[in-house]
mmCIF file of C-alpha atoms in Angstrom:
data_model
loop_
_atom_site.group_PDB
_atom_site.id
_atom_site.type_symbol
_atom_site.label_atom_id
_atom_site.label_comp_id
_atom_site.label_asym_id
_atom_site.label_seq_id
_atom_site.Cartn_x
_atom_site.Cartn_y
_atom_site.Cartn_z
ATOM 1 C CA MET R 1 79.889 121.683 129.206
ATOM 2 C CA PRO R 2 80.317 125.807 127.442
ATOM 3 C CA LYS R 3 83.384 127.325 129.169
ATOM 4 C CA PRO R 4 81.856 130.539 130.950
ATOM 5 C CA ALA R 5 84.407 133.448 128.834
ATOM 6 C CA GLU R 6 81.249 130.827 125.775
ATOM 7 C CA ILE R 7 77.834 131.923 127.163
ATOM 8 C CA PRO R 8 76.198 134.787 125.847
ATOM 9 C CA THR R 9 74.809 137.654 128.252
ATOM 10 C CA ILE R 10 71.323 138.152 128.012
ATOM 11 C CA ALA R 11 71.207 141.458 129.008
ATOM 12 C CA PRO R 12 72.268 144.452 127.242
ATOM 13 C CA TRP R 13 75.310 145.462 129.919
ATOM 14 C CA PRO R 14 74.771 149.352 130.006
ATOM 15 C CA GLU R 15 78.010 150.889 128.097
ATOM 16 C CA GLY R 16 81.034 151.390 130.809
ATOM 17 C CA THR R 17 79.756 147.839 132.155
ATOM 18 C CA SER R 18 79.924 144.617 132.231
ATOM 19 C CA SER R 19 78.737 141.844 133.363
ATOM 20 C CA PHE R 20 81.209 140.955 136.811
ATOM 21 C CA ALA R 21 80.445 144.279 137.591
ATOM 22 C CA PHE R 22 76.880 142.556 137.947
ATOM 23 C CA THR R 23 77.959 140.930 140.569
ATOM 24 C CA GLU R 24 80.228 143.683 142.645
ATOM 25 C CA ILE R 25 76.558 145.551 142.816
ATOM 26 C CA SER R 26 74.209 145.363 146.425
ATOM 27 C CA THR R 27 71.001 143.481 145.375
ATOM 28 C CA GLY R 28 69.211 145.875 147.293
ATOM 29 C CA GLU R 29 70.846 148.610 145.343
ATOM 30 C CA ARG R 30 69.996 147.203 141.943
ATOM 31 C CA SER R 31 65.922 146.616 143.384
ATOM 32 C CA THR R 32 64.838 149.731 144.038
ATOM 33 C CA GLY R 33 66.542 151.705 142.040
ATOM 34 C CA ALA R 34 64.529 149.905 138.774
ATOM 35 C CA GLY R 35 61.534 150.413 142.360
ATOM 36 C CA ASP R 36 62.025 154.267 141.259
ATOM 37 C CA LEU R 37 62.746 154.236 137.377
ATOM 38 C CA GLY R 38 58.861 152.018 137.422
ATOM 39 C CA ARG R 39 57.424 154.423 139.287
ATOM 40 C CA ALA R 40 58.916 157.494 136.894
ATOM 41 C CA TYR R 41 57.645 155.626 134.082
ATOM 42 C CA TRP R 42 53.870 154.999 135.366
ATOM 43 C CA ASN R 43 54.072 158.453 136.032
ATOM 44 C CA VAL R 44 55.183 159.039 132.507
ATOM 45 C CA LEU R 45 51.789 157.310 131.178
ATOM 46 C CA THR R 46 49.723 158.466 134.654
ATOM 47 C CA SER R 47 50.495 161.944 134.285
ATOM 48 C CA SER R 48 47.821 164.666 132.729
ATOM 49 C CA HIS R 49 50.349 167.371 132.496
ATOM 50 C CA GLN R 50 51.283 168.089 129.169
ATOM 51 C CA ASN R 51 55.451 167.686 128.121
ATOM 52 C CA SER R 52 56.609 166.481 130.893
ATOM 53 C CA ASN R 53 57.966 162.865 130.513
ATOM 54 C CA ARG R 54 61.309 164.033 130.082
ATOM 55 C CA TYR R 55 61.380 165.646 133.896
ATOM 56 C CA PHE R 56 60.302 162.335 135.372
ATOM 57 C CA TYR R 57 62.246 160.742 132.827
ATOM 58 C CA ALA R 58 65.166 162.485 135.068
ATOM 59 C CA GLN R 59 63.562 162.259 138.205
ATOM 60 C CA GLY R 60 62.990 158.291 137.884
ATOM 61 C CA ASN R 61 66.822 157.967 136.988
ATOM 62 C CA TYR R 62 68.016 160.662 139.572
ATOM 63 C CA ASP R 63 66.182 158.925 142.102
ATOM 64 C CA ALA R 64 68.232 155.778 141.291
ATOM 65 C CA ALA R 65 71.429 157.301 141.417
ATOM 66 C CA GLU R 66 70.855 158.845 144.594
ATOM 67 C CA ARG R 67 70.486 154.169 145.625
ATOM 68 C CA GLY R 68 74.413 154.202 144.892
ATOM 69 C CA PRO R 69 76.324 151.992 141.922
ATOM 70 C CA GLY R 70 73.369 150.066 142.420
ATOM 71 C CA GLY R 71 70.679 152.248 141.024
ATOM 72 C CA VAL R 72 72.933 153.423 138.545
ATOM 73 C CA TRP R 73 73.097 150.041 137.159
ATOM 74 C CA ALA R 74 69.326 149.937 137.122
ATOM 75 C CA ALA R 75 68.751 153.023 135.585
ATOM 76 C CA LYS R 76 71.510 152.598 132.932
ATOM 77 C CA LEU R 77 70.396 148.419 132.220
ATOM 78 C CA ILE R 78 66.012 149.829 131.991
ATOM 79 C CA SER R 79 67.051 153.236 130.195
ATOM 80 C CA SER R 80 69.052 152.310 127.482
ATOM 81 C CA THR R 81 66.493 149.266 127.264
ATOM 82 C CA ARG R 82 63.869 151.419 127.041
ATOM 83 C CA VAL R 83 65.466 153.568 124.608
ATOM 84 C CA TYR R 84 65.961 150.091 122.087
ATOM 85 C CA LEU R 85 62.198 149.524 122.631
ATOM 86 C CA GLN R 86 60.420 152.368 122.096
ATOM 87 C CA GLY R 87 63.061 152.974 119.007
ATOM 88 C CA LEU R 88 62.438 149.604 116.951
ATOM 89 C CA LEU R 89 58.890 150.397 117.819
ATOM 90 C CA ASP R 90 58.846 154.111 116.688
ATOM 91 C CA TYR R 91 60.695 153.120 113.480
ATOM 92 C CA TYR R 92 57.484 150.506 112.928
ATOM 93 C CA LEU R 93 55.481 152.746 114.016
ATOM 94 C CA PHE R 94 56.760 156.515 112.350
ATOM 95 C CA GLY R 95 59.430 155.571 109.880
ATOM 96 C CA ASN R 96 62.370 157.215 110.264
ATOM 97 C CA SER R 97 60.901 160.899 111.305
ATOM 98 C CA SER R 98 63.188 163.484 112.696
ATOM 99 C CA THR R 99 61.054 164.073 115.293
ATOM 100 C CA VAL R 100 60.927 160.527 116.673
ATOM 101 C CA LEU R 101 64.623 161.315 117.658
ATOM 102 C CA GLU R 102 65.024 164.584 118.367
ATOM 103 C CA ASP R 103 62.384 163.355 121.648
ATOM 104 C CA SER R 104 64.355 160.842 122.024
ATOM 105 C CA LYS R 105 67.395 162.705 121.828
ATOM 106 C CA SER R 106 65.819 164.606 124.386
ATOM 107 C CA ASN R 107 64.572 161.867 126.814
ATOM 108 C CA GLU R 108 68.104 160.999 126.715
ATOM 109 C CA LYS R 109 70.010 163.044 127.550
ATOM 110 C CA ALA R 110 67.293 164.461 130.174
ATOM 111 C CA GLU R 111 67.866 160.479 131.634
ATOM 112 C CA GLU R 112 71.730 161.223 131.736
ATOM 113 C CA TRP R 113 70.888 164.893 133.595
ATOM 114 C CA GLY R 114 69.128 162.487 136.359
ATOM 115 C CA ARG R 115 71.706 159.657 136.445
ATOM 116 C CA SER R 116 74.801 162.599 137.164
ATOM 117 C CA GLY R 117 72.887 163.543 139.775
ATOM 118 C CA LYS R 118 72.462 166.747 139.430
ATOM 119 C CA ASP R 119 68.244 168.622 140.050
ATOM 120 C CA PRO R 120 65.880 167.546 137.675
ATOM 121 C CA ASP R 121 63.809 169.992 137.767
ATOM 122 C CA ARG R 122 65.178 171.441 134.970
ATOM 123 C CA PHE R 123 63.411 169.875 132.658
ATOM 124 C CA ARG R 124 59.980 170.631 135.050
ATOM 125 C CA PRO R 125 57.255 171.705 133.261
ATOM 126 C CA ASP R 126 56.065 175.201 133.902
ATOM 127 C CA GLY R 127 53.229 174.682 135.576
ATOM 128 C CA MET R 128 53.364 171.320 136.974
ATOM 129 C CA PRO R 129 52.297 171.281 140.398
ATOM 130 C CA LYS R 130 54.687 170.165 142.586
ATOM 131 C CA ASN R 131 52.300 166.964 143.584
ATOM 132 C CA ASP R 132 52.695 165.430 140.597
#
């Protein structure tokens, strides 16, 4: 039987955390934080307002961070996984496009802004109604 140190982790732990952090954080915070991110990504897909993705990424990370350390943990995990998967997809669809890279970096900045507890309205596009 393998020793605990020999068992590989299957989750890409966010930078600055460890698998031990997973057990120290409230399950409720993790799950509601994940729900906040899910709602934000759904809003990105269904929004009819152009260039609103950064706002929704910031809002989702902000809402998750408001849940506590578990929400921040879930936001980091989900955001880093999204960035990784989107990077792979973009690479195979668009190659090494500088526009795609700039867009990805801008999205990451918005996510970090929201996770830090700063007002996500900074990324709200002009003319976007408050109910979106």
